[in-house]
Amino acid sequence: MICLIIPFIGFRLRSSTNVAVFETNILRALTAWPESLRDCSTVLAFMFSTLGCISILVVLAVIDFRIVGSIRAVIGDVIIAALPFAYVTGIKWLVERPRPVTAADSALLPGDPSFPSGHTAAAAIVAVMIVLTVRNAAYRKSGNTSGTIPEYADQVPSAERRGSDTSSIVRTYEHCAAVVGVGIVIMVACSRLLLGLHFPTDVVTSAIVCPLISYMLWRLREDMRIAKA
């Protein structure tokens, strides 16, 4: 439902002068913040560009493979993490919300529309992949010493079946990874605002929608796994 509603929100934001003025005033207020923060934001702009995101995702996929030992499982994790970017890209060109006026003279201005934020979506992709990779590592640490965590149900018992110790370890790892992931998304989202390249609603939309889509895909995979068990 959220995925269906987002385009209508985008069209409403694009046509609302009052919202654009309000959000632009926020961006202009941020120009008073220290220059060092904008320098950090520039670094993040390159790190979480499309090429940068792919590079980070490849590194995480390699780490994930070293943990699970299954190409199929790694591909599943990558799809769960990265598929929301396709949705964000489609919404961008469907809505075509112009960039804020604060982005007009920026050398970092991308050529795509503003809504939703692609860099924030890229950060969410990395965050989700970190959580999935750490989750796999937690299962291995909790007792699966075979070096394989593929397709989950047939070779790795679920946390519930392995007992409370496994469940506790997995939850602890997942919570730590989630905190790191949320921190990454917040930093990248704020960096886009500090650079004046996105409206606040652009980054908030990506920060909320992308993890929700990934969670939906992960939940679907887990339900299919349980059905086959």
N, CA and C of each residue as an Amber inpcrd file, in Angstrom:
protein
   687
   0.8220000  -1.2120000   0.0000000   0.0000000   0.0000000   0.0000000
   0.8560000   1.2630000   0.0000000   1.9270000   1.2210000   0.8070000
   2.8190000   2.3840000   0.8590000   3.4460000   2.6380000  -0.5030000
   3.8670000   1.5620000  -1.1750000   4.4840000   1.7100000  -2.4940000
   3.5130000   2.3270000  -3.5020000   2.2340000   2.0270000  -3.3470000
   1.2290000   2.5940000  -4.2510000   0.9250000   4.0520000  -3.9220000
   1.0620000   4.4010000  -2.6550000   0.7420000   5.7620000  -2.2190000
   1.8610000   6.7460000  -2.5360000   3.1020000   6.2730000  -2.4900000
   4.2630000   7.1590000  -2.6590000   4.1950000   8.0130000  -3.9250000
   3.8360000   7.4690000  -5.1020000   3.7550000   8.3250000  -6.2960000
   2.7740000   9.4820000  -6.1310000   1.6460000   9.2390000  -5.5000000
   0.6690000  10.3040000  -5.2970000   1.2120000  11.3770000  -4.3490000
   1.9580000  10.9310000  -3.3410000   2.6100000  11.8940000  -2.4500000
   3.6090000  12.7330000  -3.2400000   4.3580000  12.0740000  -4.1190000
   5.3330000  12.7860000  -4.9300000   4.6940000  13.8310000  -5.8270000
   3.5940000  13.4660000  -6.4830000   2.8970000  14.4250000  -7.3450000
   2.3800000  15.6090000  -6.5280000   1.9010000  15.3180000  -5.3270000
   1.3750000  16.3920000  -4.4660000   2.4980000  17.3350000  -4.0400000
   3.6390000  16.7630000  -3.6950000   4.7850000  17.5840000  -3.3000000
   5.2840000  18.4260000  -4.4730000   5.2970000  17.8370000  -5.6520000
   5.7770000  18.5640000  -6.8270000   4.9080000  19.7640000  -7.1560000
   3.6160000  19.6420000  -6.9130000   2.6860000  20.7070000  -7.2880000
   2.4410000  21.7240000  -6.1720000   2.9910000  21.4670000  -4.9800000
   2.7310000  22.3490000  -3.8390000   3.8220000  23.4100000  -3.6950000
   3.4780000  24.6440000  -3.9780000   4.4290000  25.7400000  -3.8260000
   4.7370000  26.0010000  -2.3590000   3.7370000  25.8910000  -1.5220000
   3.9410000  26.1510000  -0.0950000   4.9320000  25.1780000   0.5260000
   4.8090000  23.9080000   0.1740000   5.7370000  22.9020000   0.6960000
   7.1430000  23.1690000   0.1820000   7.2570000  23.5200000  -1.0930000
   8.5700000  23.7920000  -1.6780000   9.2430000  24.9780000  -0.9920000
   8.4880000  26.0230000  -0.7230000   9.0370000  27.2030000  -0.0520000
   9.4770000  26.8510000   1.3650000   8.6460000  26.1140000   2.0820000
   8.9650000  25.7290000   3.4560000  10.2350000  24.8790000   3.5060000
  10.3250000  23.9020000   2.6250000  11.4930000  23.0190000   2.6280000
  12.7420000  23.7530000   2.1460000  12.5820000  24.6630000   1.2020000
  13.7270000  25.4430000   0.7260000  14.2820000  26.3270000   1.8350000
  13.4060000  26.8850000   2.6510000  13.8590000  27.6950000   3.7910000
  14.6780000  26.8660000   4.7730000  14.2930000  25.6030000   4.9490000
  15.0690000  24.7060000   5.8090000  16.4680000  24.4990000   5.2290000
  16.5280000  24.2630000   3.9270000  17.8190000  24.0420000   3.2760000
  18.7030000  25.2840000   3.3630000  18.1160000  26.4420000   3.2050000
  18.8930000  27.6880000   3.2940000  19.4090000  27.9100000   4.7110000
  18.6250000  27.5120000   5.6990000  19.0670000  27.6390000   7.0900000
  20.2700000  26.7400000   7.3580000  20.3330000  25.6100000   6.6820000
  21.4380000  24.6760000   6.8900000  22.7590000  25.1760000   6.3180000
  22.7060000  26.1770000   5.4410000  23.9480000  26.7160000   4.8700000
  24.7990000  27.4130000   5.9190000  24.2050000  27.7370000   7.0520000
  24.9600000  28.3800000   8.1310000  25.7680000  27.3810000   8.9520000
  25.5730000  26.1070000   8.7050000  26.2930000  25.0840000   9.4620000
  27.7550000  25.0500000   9.0360000  28.6540000  24.4860000   9.8530000
  30.1030000  24.5110000   9.5640000  30.4520000  23.9240000   8.1990000
  31.4370000  24.5280000   7.5650000  31.8870000  24.0820000   6.2480000
  32.4230000  22.6530000   6.2930000  32.9780000  22.2590000   7.4270000
  33.5250000  20.9090000   7.5560000  32.4520000  19.8440000   7.3550000
  31.2310000  20.1420000   7.7620000  30.1400000  19.1900000   7.5650000
  29.8080000  19.0220000   6.0900000  29.9190000  20.1090000   5.3400000
  29.6780000  20.0040000   3.9000000  30.8030000  19.2370000   3.2170000
  32.0270000  19.3660000   3.7440000  33.1430000  18.5800000   3.1950000
  32.8970000  17.0860000   3.4180000  32.4300000  16.7370000   4.6040000
  32.0850000  15.3430000   4.8920000  30.9330000  14.8780000   4.0080000
  29.9910000  15.7750000   3.7720000  28.8410000  15.4450000   2.9220000
  29.2840000  15.1760000   1.4950000  30.2950000  15.8900000   1.0330000
  30.8240000  15.6600000  -0.3130000  31.4330000  14.2740000  -0.4260000
  32.1580000  13.8570000   0.5940000  32.7360000  12.5110000   0.6150000
  31.6400000  11.4570000   0.5590000  30.5920000  11.6690000   1.3540000
  29.4760000  10.7300000   1.3510000  28.7520000  10.7060000   0.0100000
  28.7240000  11.8510000  -0.6620000  28.0830000  11.9190000  -1.9810000
  28.7650000  10.9830000  -2.9670000  30.0930000  10.8910000  -2.8960000
  30.8310000   9.9880000  -3.7810000  30.7190000   8.5380000  -3.3090000
  30.7800000   8.3350000  -1.9980000  30.7110000   6.9730000  -1.4580000
  29.4010000   6.2840000  -1.7890000  28.3060000   7.0640000  -1.7540000
  26.9910000   6.4700000  -1.9600000  26.3700000   6.8790000  -3.2870000
  27.2240000   7.2220000  -4.2410000  26.7670000   7.3420000  -5.6190000
  26.4600000   5.9360000  -6.1340000  25.9340000   5.8210000  -7.3310000
  25.5980000   4.5020000  -7.8690000  26.8240000   3.5990000  -7.9080000
  27.9430000   4.1250000  -8.4210000  29.1760000   3.3320000  -8.5110000
  29.6960000   2.9860000  -7.1200000  29.6540000   3.9520000  -6.2200000
  30.1300000   3.7050000  -4.8690000  29.2870000   2.6620000  -4.1590000
  27.9690000   2.7500000  -4.3230000  27.0710000   1.7910000  -3.6960000
  27.3160000   0.3810000  -4.2270000  27.5040000   0.2700000  -5.5410000
  27.7850000  -1.0420000  -6.1370000  29.0770000  -1.6210000  -5.5750000
  30.0910000  -0.7740000  -5.4380000  31.3790000  -1.2370000  -4.9130000
  31.2340000  -1.7590000  -3.4860000  30.5310000  -1.0010000  -2.6520000
  30.3230000  -1.4270000  -1.2640000  29.5060000  -2.7030000  -1.2240000
  28.5040000  -2.7920000  -2.0910000  27.6420000  -3.9700000  -2.1210000
  28.4320000  -5.2100000  -2.5350000  29.3400000  -5.0470000  -3.4770000
  30.1790000  -6.1760000  -3.9100000  31.0520000  -6.6660000  -2.7570000
  31.6530000  -5.7360000  -2.0310000  32.4790000  -6.1130000  -0.8800000
  31.6620000  -6.8760000   0.1550000  30.4650000  -6.3650000   0.4580000
  29.6070000  -7.0290000   1.4330000  29.1420000  -8.3910000   0.9350000
  28.8930000  -8.5070000  -0.3690000  28.4760000  -9.7870000  -0.9410000
  29.5940000 -10.8200000  -0.8260000  30.8330000 -10.3870000  -1.0290000
  31.9760000 -11.2940000  -0.8880000  32.0850000 -11.7810000   0.5600000
  31.9270000 -10.8500000   1.4940000  31.9570000 -11.2190000   2.9160000
  30.8240000 -12.1810000   3.2300000  29.6450000 -11.9010000   2.7000000
  28.4820000 -12.7540000   2.9140000  28.7360000 -14.1590000   2.3840000
  29.3660000 -14.2380000   1.2160000  29.6640000 -15.5480000   0.6340000
  30.6600000 -16.3230000   1.4890000  31.6360000 -15.6130000   2.0500000
  32.6020000 -16.2830000   2.9280000  31.9040000 -16.8760000   4.1560000
  30.7960000 -16.2640000   4.5380000  30.0510000 -16.7280000   5.7130000
  29.1130000 -17.8770000   5.3530000  28.3110000 -17.6920000   4.2940000
  27.2560000 -18.6690000   3.9900000  27.7080000 -19.7730000   3.0520000
  28.7070000 -19.4930000   2.2180000  29.2020000 -20.5080000   1.3040000
  28.2190000 -20.9020000   0.2220000  27.2910000 -20.0330000  -0.0970000
  26.2720000 -20.3460000  -1.1000000  26.0080000 -19.1340000  -1.9720000
  26.2800000 -19.2740000  -3.2710000  26.0130000 -18.1860000  -4.2100000
  24.5300000 -17.8450000  -4.2300000  23.6940000 -18.8810000  -4.1870000
  22.2510000 -18.6590000  -4.2470000  21.7700000 -17.8320000  -3.0550000
  22.3000000 -18.1410000  -1.8660000  21.8920000 -17.3920000  -0.6710000
  22.3630000 -15.9460000  -0.7520000  23.5790000 -15.7340000  -1.2580000
  24.1150000 -14.3780000  -1.3750000  23.3060000 -13.5770000  -2.3850000
  22.9680000 -14.1900000  -3.5100000  22.1550000 -13.5030000  -4.5180000
  20.8050000 -13.1060000  -3.9160000  20.2310000 -13.9890000  -3.1030000
  18.9770000 -13.6630000  -2.4400000  19.1120000 -12.4610000  -1.5230000
  20.2080000 -12.4050000  -0.7670000  20.4410000 -11.2640000   0.1220000
  20.6190000  -9.9680000  -0.6690000  21.3680000 -10.0570000  -1.7720000
  21.6040000  -8.8630000  -2.5950000  20.2940000  -8.3570000  -3.2010000
  19.4610000  -9.2690000  -3.6540000  18.1660000  -8.8670000  -4.2280000
  17.3070000  -8.1750000  -3.1780000  17.2590000  -8.7510000  -1.9820000
  16.4730000  -8.1500000  -0.9020000  16.9640000  -6.7390000  -0.5970000
  18.2770000  -6.5670000  -0.5690000  18.8450000  -5.2650000  -0.2320000
  18.6960000  -4.2470000  -1.3540000  18.9180000  -4.6920000  -2.6010000
  19.0630000  -3.7430000  -3.7060000  17.7950000  -3.4650000  -4.4980000
  16.8020000  -4.3540000  -4.4380000  15.6110000  -4.1680000  -5.2680000
  14.8820000  -2.8470000  -5.0130000  14.8620000  -2.3300000  -3.7730000
  14.1900000  -1.0360000  -3.5560000  14.7540000   0.0990000  -4.4030000
  16.0230000  -0.0180000  -4.8130000  16.6090000   1.0550000  -5.6330000
  15.9040000   1.1570000  -6.9780000  15.4880000   0.0140000  -7.5260000
  14.7440000   0.0330000  -8.7890000  13.4150000   0.7600000  -8.6070000
  12.7740000   0.5390000  -7.4650000  11.5150000   1.2340000  -7.1780000
  11.7400000   2.7360000  -7.0810000  12.7760000   3.1390000  -6.3460000
  13.0830000   4.5650000  -6.1790000  13.3730000   5.2130000  -7.5300000
  14.1380000   4.5240000  -8.3600000  14.4690000   5.0700000  -9.6850000
  13.2120000   5.2480000 -10.5280000  12.3270000   4.2760000 -10.4760000
  11.0720000   4.3860000 -11.2290000  10.2150000   5.5460000 -10.7620000
  10.1250000   5.7210000  -9.4440000   9.3350000   6.8360000  -8.8980000
   9.9460000   8.1800000  -9.2750000  11.2680000   8.2460000  -9.2730000
  11.9530000   9.4900000  -9.6460000  11.4690000   9.9820000 -11.0170000
  11.5090000   9.0830000 -11.9980000  11.1840000   9.4990000 -13.3620000
   9.6870000   9.5560000 -13.6050000   8.9110000   8.9250000 -12.7550000
   7.4540000   9.0420000 -12.8540000   6.9880000  10.3910000 -12.3230000
   7.5080000  10.7870000 -11.1670000   7.0840000  12.0350000 -10.5270000
   7.8010000  13.2440000 -11.1240000   9.1050000  13.1030000 -11.3560000
   9.9410000  14.1820000 -11.9160000   9.8350000  15.4780000 -11.1100000
  10.0520000  15.3780000  -9.8380000  10.0790000  16.5740000  -8.9860000
  11.3980000  17.3140000  -9.2120000  11.3540000  18.6030000  -9.5000000
  12.5990000  19.3540000  -9.7290000  13.4490000  19.4230000  -8.4640000
  14.7420000  19.5700000  -8.6610000  15.6470000  19.7510000  -7.5370000
  15.3900000  21.1130000  -6.8810000  15.7250000  21.2420000  -5.6000000
  15.5590000  22.5470000  -4.9370000  16.4770000  23.5950000  -5.5470000
  16.1180000  24.8430000  -5.4250000  16.9210000  25.9300000  -6.0040000
  18.3040000  25.9930000  -5.3680000  18.4570000  25.4620000  -4.1580000
  19.7620000  25.4550000  -3.4910000  20.7590000  24.5350000  -4.1780000
  20.2710000  23.6990000  -5.0920000  21.1560000  22.7740000  -5.8040000
  21.6420000  23.3340000  -7.1370000  21.1460000  24.5000000  -7.5070000
  21.3720000  25.0180000  -8.8610000  22.8450000  25.1530000  -9.2230000
  23.6730000  25.6260000  -8.3220000  25.0720000  25.8880000  -8.6390000
  26.0260000  24.8130000  -8.1210000  25.4910000  23.6990000  -7.7080000
  26.3280000  22.6480000  -7.1270000  27.0020000  21.8100000  -8.2010000
  28.2910000  21.5660000  -8.0150000  29.0240000  20.7000000  -8.9360000
  28.6620000  19.2320000  -8.7400000  27.9720000  18.9230000  -7.6400000
  27.6020000  17.5470000  -7.3250000  26.1750000  17.2220000  -7.7550000
  25.5270000  18.1580000  -8.4500000  24.1230000  17.9700000  -8.8160000
  23.9630000  16.8250000  -9.8110000  23.2380000  15.7480000  -9.4460000
  22.9810000  14.6510000 -10.3920000  22.0010000  15.0850000 -11.4770000
  21.8790000  14.2920000 -12.5030000  21.0020000  14.6390000 -13.6100000
  19.6040000  14.0780000 -13.4900000  19.3230000  13.3880000 -12.3840000
  17.9970000  12.7870000 -12.2310000  17.1080000  13.6720000 -11.3680000
  15.7910000  13.4090000 -11.3560000  14.8710000  14.2050000 -10.5300000
  15.1410000  14.0460000  -9.0380000  14.4270000  14.8170000  -8.2360000
  14.7430000  14.9400000  -6.8210000  14.0660000  13.9030000  -5.9250000
  12.8510000  13.5000000  -6.2690000  12.0390000  12.6700000  -5.3670000
  11.8960000  11.2500000  -5.8830000  12.2170000  10.2470000  -5.0190000
  12.8880000  10.2830000  -3.7070000  14.4090000  10.3720000  -3.8750000
  15.1290000  10.4230000  -2.7700000  16.5820000  10.5640000  -2.8190000
  17.2590000   9.2440000  -3.1710000  18.0220000   9.2520000  -4.2630000
  18.7490000   8.0530000  -4.6670000  19.9020000   7.7220000  -3.7430000
  20.6190000   8.7530000  -3.2650000  21.7440000   8.5020000  -2.3550000
  21.2600000   7.9110000  -1.0290000  20.1300000   8.4100000  -0.5400000
  19.5790000   7.8510000   0.6930000  19.1320000   6.4150000   0.4640000
  18.5740000   6.1460000  -0.6980000  18.1980000   4.7760000  -1.0450000
  19.4320000   3.8800000  -1.0950000  20.5320000   4.4050000  -1.6560000
  21.7800000   3.6350000  -1.7070000  22.2830000   3.3250000  -0.3040000
  22.1770000   4.3000000   0.5880000  22.5830000   4.0720000   1.9750000
  21.7210000   3.0040000   2.6210000  20.4180000   3.0030000   2.3160000
  19.5160000   1.9850000   2.8530000  19.8710000   0.6030000   2.3160000
  20.2660000   0.5420000   1.0480000  20.7000000  -0.7290000   0.4620000
  21.8940000  -1.2920000   1.2300000  22.8880000  -0.4460000   1.4590000
  24.0780000  -0.8680000   2.1950000  23.7020000  -1.2870000   3.6150000
  22.8230000  -0.5190000   4.2570000  22.4190000  -0.8220000   5.6290000
  21.7380000  -2.1840000   5.7150000  20.8300000  -2.4650000   4.7820000
  20.1180000  -3.7450000   4.7900000  21.0880000  -4.8940000   4.5300000
  22.0220000  -4.6960000   3.5990000  22.9900000  -5.7580000   3.3120000
  23.8790000  -6.0220000   4.5210000  24.2200000  -4.9810000   5.2510000
  25.0050000  -5.1660000   6.4790000  24.2230000  -6.0140000   7.4770000
  22.9450000  -5.7010000   7.6570000  22.1110000  -6.4600000   8.6070000
  22.0170000  -7.9230000   8.1910000  21.7870000  -8.1910000   6.9110000
  21.6690000  -9.5660000   6.4410000  22.9760000 -10.3340000   6.6040000
  24.0980000  -9.6730000   6.2980000  25.4020000 -10.3230000   6.4240000
  25.7270000 -10.6190000   7.8820000  25.4640000  -9.6550000   8.7410000
  25.7250000  -9.8560000  10.1690000  24.8030000 -10.9350000  10.7310000
  23.5760000 -10.9800000  10.2620000  22.6450000 -12.0160000  10.7100000
  23.1730000 -13.4020000  10.3620000  23.6940000 -13.5430000   9.1530000
  24.2770000 -14.8230000   8.7590000  25.4780000 -15.1750000   9.6340000
  26.3010000 -14.1630000   9.9320000  27.4550000 -14.3860000  10.7960000
  27.0150000 -14.8130000  12.1920000  25.9020000 -14.2620000  12.6650000
  25.3910000 -14.6230000  13.9890000  24.9650000 -16.0780000  14.0290000
  24.3090000 -16.5550000  12.9680000  23.9200000 -17.9590000  12.9240000
  25.1500000 -18.8640000  12.9510000  26.1640000 -18.4600000  12.2210000
  27.3820000 -19.2770000  12.2050000  28.0490000 -19.2900000  13.5740000
  28.1140000 -18.1300000  14.2150000  28.7420000 -18.0350000  15.5290000
  27.9630000 -18.8140000  16.5850000  26.6540000 -18.9170000  16.3950000
  25.8110000 -19.5490000  17.4020000  25.8570000 -21.0740000  17.3550000
  26.6210000 -21.6290000  16.4250000  26.7380000 -23.0830000  16.4490000
  26.8330000 -23.7470000  15.1060000  26.5990000 -23.0420000  14.0290000
  26.7400000 -23.6460000  12.7120000  28.1830000 -23.5250000  12.2690000
  28.9710000 -24.5440000  12.5220000  30.4060000 -24.5000000  12.2190000
  30.7340000 -25.1100000  10.8700000  29.7270000 -25.5010000  10.1180000
  29.9830000 -26.1180000   8.8210000  30.4340000 -25.1130000   7.7850000
  30.2580000 -23.8110000   8.0970000  30.6520000 -22.7870000   7.1460000
  29.6170000 -22.5480000   6.0800000  28.4410000 -23.1400000   6.2390000
  27.3890000 -23.0020000   5.2380000  26.0900000 -22.6030000   5.9020000
  25.4990000 -21.5300000   5.3940000  24.1880000 -21.1210000   5.8940000
  23.2590000 -20.8960000   4.7110000  23.2070000 -21.8140000   3.7590000
  22.3930000 -21.6010000   2.5790000  20.9540000 -22.0170000   2.7720000
  20.0970000 -21.2980000   2.1130000  18.6830000 -21.6090000   2.0510000
  18.0830000 -21.8930000   3.4200000  18.8260000 -21.5620000   4.4350000
  18.3850000 -21.4460000   5.8060000  17.7110000 -22.6820000   6.3750000
  16.5100000 -23.0180000   6.0070000  15.7620000 -24.0550000   6.7210000
  16.3760000 -25.4380000   6.5800000  16.8840000 -25.7970000   5.3860000
  17.3060000 -27.1710000   5.1770000  18.6680000 -27.4700000   5.7810000
  19.4970000 -26.4500000   6.0330000  20.8270000 -26.7050000   6.5690000
  21.1140000 -25.9580000   7.8540000  20.3490000 -24.9360000   8.1610000
  20.5500000 -24.1930000   9.3990000  19.2410000 -24.1150000  10.1520000
  19.1560000 -24.7330000  11.3070000  17.9140000 -24.6390000  12.0840000
  17.6060000 -23.2000000  12.4270000  16.3310000 -22.8840000  12.5150000
  15.9330000 -21.5300000  12.8760000  16.3070000 -21.2510000  14.3170000
  16.2980000 -19.9530000  14.6830000  16.6600000 -19.5670000  16.0440000
  15.7250000 -20.2260000  17.0500000  14.4410000 -20.3660000  16.6820000
  13.4880000 -20.9520000  17.6050000  13.8270000 -22.4140000  17.8840000
  14.2390000 -23.1470000  16.8440000  14.5330000 -24.5490000  17.0210000
  15.8840000 -24.7720000  17.6740000  16.8020000 -23.8400000  17.5560000
  18.1260000 -24.0010000  18.1450000  18.1380000 -23.5860000  19.5990000
  17.0790000 -22.9230000  20.0600000  17.0010000 -22.6000000  21.4660000
  17.2400000 -21.1420000  21.7510000  17.1010000 -20.7890000  23.0170000
  17.1600000 -19.3870000  23.4290000  18.5450000 -18.7870000  23.2590000
  19.6140000 -19.6050000  23.3990000  20.9770000 -19.0770000  23.2620000
  21.2120000 -18.5460000  21.8540000  20.8380000 -19.3500000  20.8770000
  20.9860000 -18.9240000  19.4910000  20.1420000 -17.6840000  19.2210000
  18.9030000 -17.7050000  19.6830000  18.0080000 -16.5770000  19.4690000
  18.5890000 -15.3000000  20.0650000  19.1780000 -15.3960000  21.2300000
  19.7580000 -14.2270000  21.8930000  20.9550000 -13.6890000  21.1210000
  21.8210000 -14.5920000  20.6500000  23.0000000 -14.1770000  19.8860000
  22.5830000 -13.4770000  18.6010000  21.6270000 -14.0910000  17.8990000
  21.1850000 -13.5140000  16.6260000  20.5580000 -12.1410000  16.8470000
  19.7170000 -12.0160000  17.8630000  19.0790000 -10.7250000  18.1380000
  20.1090000  -9.6580000  18.4850000  21.1180000 -10.0320000  19.2760000
  22.1500000  -9.0670000  19.6560000  22.9060000  -8.5750000  18.4320000
  23.3050000  -9.4960000  17.5780000  24.0110000  -9.1220000  16.3550000
  23.1300000  -8.2640000  15.4530000  21.8750000  -8.6820000  15.3030000
  20.9550000  -7.9380000  14.4390000  20.7390000  -6.5250000  14.9520000
  20.5810000  -6.3610000  16.2540000  20.3630000  -5.0340000  16.8230000
  21.5670000  -4.1320000  16.6060000  22.7660000  -4.6810000  16.8000000
  23.9880000  -3.8910000  16.5760000  24.1080000  -3.4720000  15.1110000
  23.8360000  -4.4250000  14.2140000  23.9080000  -4.1180000  12.7840000
  22.8530000  -3.0930000  12.3980000  21.6640000  -3.1980000  12.9890000
  20.6000000  -2.2480000  12.6870000  20.9730000  -0.8400000  13.1360000
  21.6160000  -0.7310000  14.2950000  22.0500000   0.5870000  14.7790000
  23.0570000   1.2010000  13.8100000  24.0160000   0.3900000  13.3510000
  25.0020000   0.8730000  12.3790000  24.3100000   1.2890000  11.0870000
  23.3800000   0.4560000  10.6240000  22.6670000   0.7530000   9.3860000
  21.8590000   2.0290000   9.4690000  21.1400000   2.2010000  10.5700000
  20.3520000   3.4250000  10.7600000  21.2750000   4.6420000  10.7880000
  22.4230000   4.4970000  11.4350000  23.3810000   5.6040000  11.4830000
  23.8660000   6.0000000  10.0980000  24.1280000   4.9980000   9.2550000
  24.5810000   5.2720000   7.8850000  23.5010000   6.0140000   7.1110000
  22.2710000   5.5480000   7.2070000  21.1670000   6.1850000   6.4750000
  20.9620000   7.6230000   6.9350000  21.0170000   7.8460000   8.2400000
  20.8270000   9.2000000   8.7720000  21.9420000  10.1290000   8.2970000
  23.1810000   9.6460000   8.3370000  24.3100000  10.4840000   7.8970000
  24.1800000  10.8740000   6.4330000  23.8500000   9.8990000   5.5900000
  23.7350000  10.1910000   4.1600000  22.5410000  11.1080000   3.8970000
  21.4250000  10.8580000   4.5730000  20.2430000  11.7060000   4.3930000
  20.5520000  13.1480000   4.7800000  21.2050000  13.3240000   5.9240000
  21.5600000  14.6860000   6.3680000  22.5540000  15.3380000   5.4130000
  23.4620000  14.5310000   4.8550000  24.4650000  15.0860000   3.9290000
  23.8120000  15.6490000   2.6760000  22.7320000  15.0200000   2.2140000
  22.0390000  15.5110000   1.0200000  21.3630000  16.8490000   1.2950000
  20.8980000  17.0210000   2.5290000  20.2730000  18.2920000   2.9140000
  21.3280000  19.3770000   3.0800000  22.4490000  19.0390000   3.6950000
  23.5250000  20.0190000   3.8970000  24.0850000  20.5180000   2.5660000
  24.0940000  19.6480000   1.5760000  24.5570000  20.0520000   0.2470000
  23.4690000  20.7650000  -0.5480000  22.2490000  20.7800000  -0.0190000
  21.1460000  21.4570000  -0.6960000  20.6640000  20.7580000  -1.9420000
  20.9340000  19.4490000  -2.0510000  20.6100000  18.7230000  -3.2750000
  19.2450000  18.0440000  -3.2390000  18.6450000  17.9750000  -2.0630000
  17.3410000  17.3290000  -1.9250000  16.4760000  18.0830000  -0.9360000
  15.1760000  17.9970000  -1.1510000  14.2280000  18.4680000  -0.1510000
  14.1940000  17.4540000   0.9930000  13.8530000  17.8940000   2.2120000
  13.7360000  16.9460000   3.3230000  12.8020000  15.7730000   3.0460000
  11.6800000  16.0320000   2.3630000  10.7490000  14.9420000   2.0790000
  11.3330000  13.9080000   1.1160000  12.2960000  14.3040000   0.3080000
  12.9600000  13.3560000  -0.5920000  13.7270000  12.3020000   0.1940000
  14.5110000  12.7650000   1.1620000  15.3610000  11.8330000   1.9120000
  14.5390000  11.0180000   2.9060000  13.5310000  11.6490000   3.5060000
  12.6830000  10.9210000   4.4600000  11.9410000   9.7880000   3.7560000
  11.4670000  10.0460000   2.5560000  10.7360000   9.0140000   1.8090000
  11.6150000   7.8070000   1.5410000  12.8230000   8.0310000   1.0370000
  13.7310000   6.9100000   0.7640000  14.1220000   6.1800000   2.0400000
  14.3620000   6.9430000   3.1020000  14.7910000   6.3430000   4.3650000
  13.7240000   5.4410000   4.9660000  12.4670000   5.7180000   4.6600000
  11.3690000   4.9050000   5.2040000  10.9830000   3.7850000   4.2470000
  10.8330000   4.1100000   2.9750000  10.2790000   3.1510000   2.0170000
  11.2570000   2.0160000   1.6990000  12.5210000   2.3440000   1.4930000
  13.4850000   1.3100000   1.0740000  13.6340000   0.1860000   2.0990000
  13.8330000   0.4860000   3.3800000  13.8920000  -0.6090000   4.3570000
  12.5910000  -1.4020000   4.4470000  11.4510000  -0.7300000   4.2790000
  10.1790000  -1.4410000   4.3320000  10.0430000  -2.4320000   3.1780000
  10.4710000  -2.0240000   1.9850000  10.4190000  -2.9380000   0.8400000
  11.3440000  -4.1220000   1.0690000  12.5480000  -3.8440000   1.5750000
  13.4980000  -4.9300000   1.8550000  12.9470000  -5.8820000   2.9040000
  12.3130000  -5.3160000   3.9250000  11.7390000  -6.1750000   4.9660000
  10.6210000  -7.0350000   4.3920000   9.8030000  -6.4720000   3.5220000
   8.7310000  -7.2330000   2.8930000   9.3040000  -8.4000000   2.0950000
  10.3830000  -8.1450000   1.3400000  11.0100000  -9.2000000   0.5500000
  11.6340000 -10.2700000   1.4450000  12.2800000  -9.8240000   2.5210000
  12.8840000 -10.7710000   3.4520000  11.8240000 -11.6250000   4.1230000
  10.7150000 -10.9800000   4.5330000   9.6320000 -11.7180000   5.1790000
   9.0340000 -12.7380000   4.2300000   8.9090000 -12.3740000   2.9510000
   8.3880000 -13.2900000   1.9490000   9.3040000 -14.4970000   1.8040000
  10.6330000 -14.2420000   1.7660000  11.5800000 -15.3550000   1.6630000
  11.5120000 -16.2580000   2.8880000  11.3940000 -15.6530000   4.0630000
  11.3160000 -16.4450000   5.2960000  10.0430000 -17.2950000   5.3240000
   8.9310000 -16.7260000   4.8710000   7.6750000 -17.4680000   4.8540000
   7.7740000 -18.6520000   3.8760000   8.4200000 -18.4280000   2.7330000
   8.6120000 -19.5130000   1.7760000   9.5330000 -20.5890000   2.3450000
  10.5400000 -20.1570000   3.0750000  11.4620000 -21.0930000   3.7140000
  10.7300000 -21.9620000   4.7150000   9.8930000 -21.3380000   5.5360000
   9.1450000 -22.0860000   6.5480000   8.1600000 -23.0400000   5.9000000
   7.5540000 -22.5990000   4.7990000   6.5800000 -23.4570000   4.1050000
   7.2410000 -24.7080000   3.5510000   8.5180000 -24.6000000   3.1580000
   9.2250000 -25.7490000   2.5940000   9.7810000 -26.6560000   3.6800000
   9.9060000 -26.1260000   4.8930000  10.5300000 -26.9110000   5.9790000
   9.6390000 -28.0720000   6.4140000
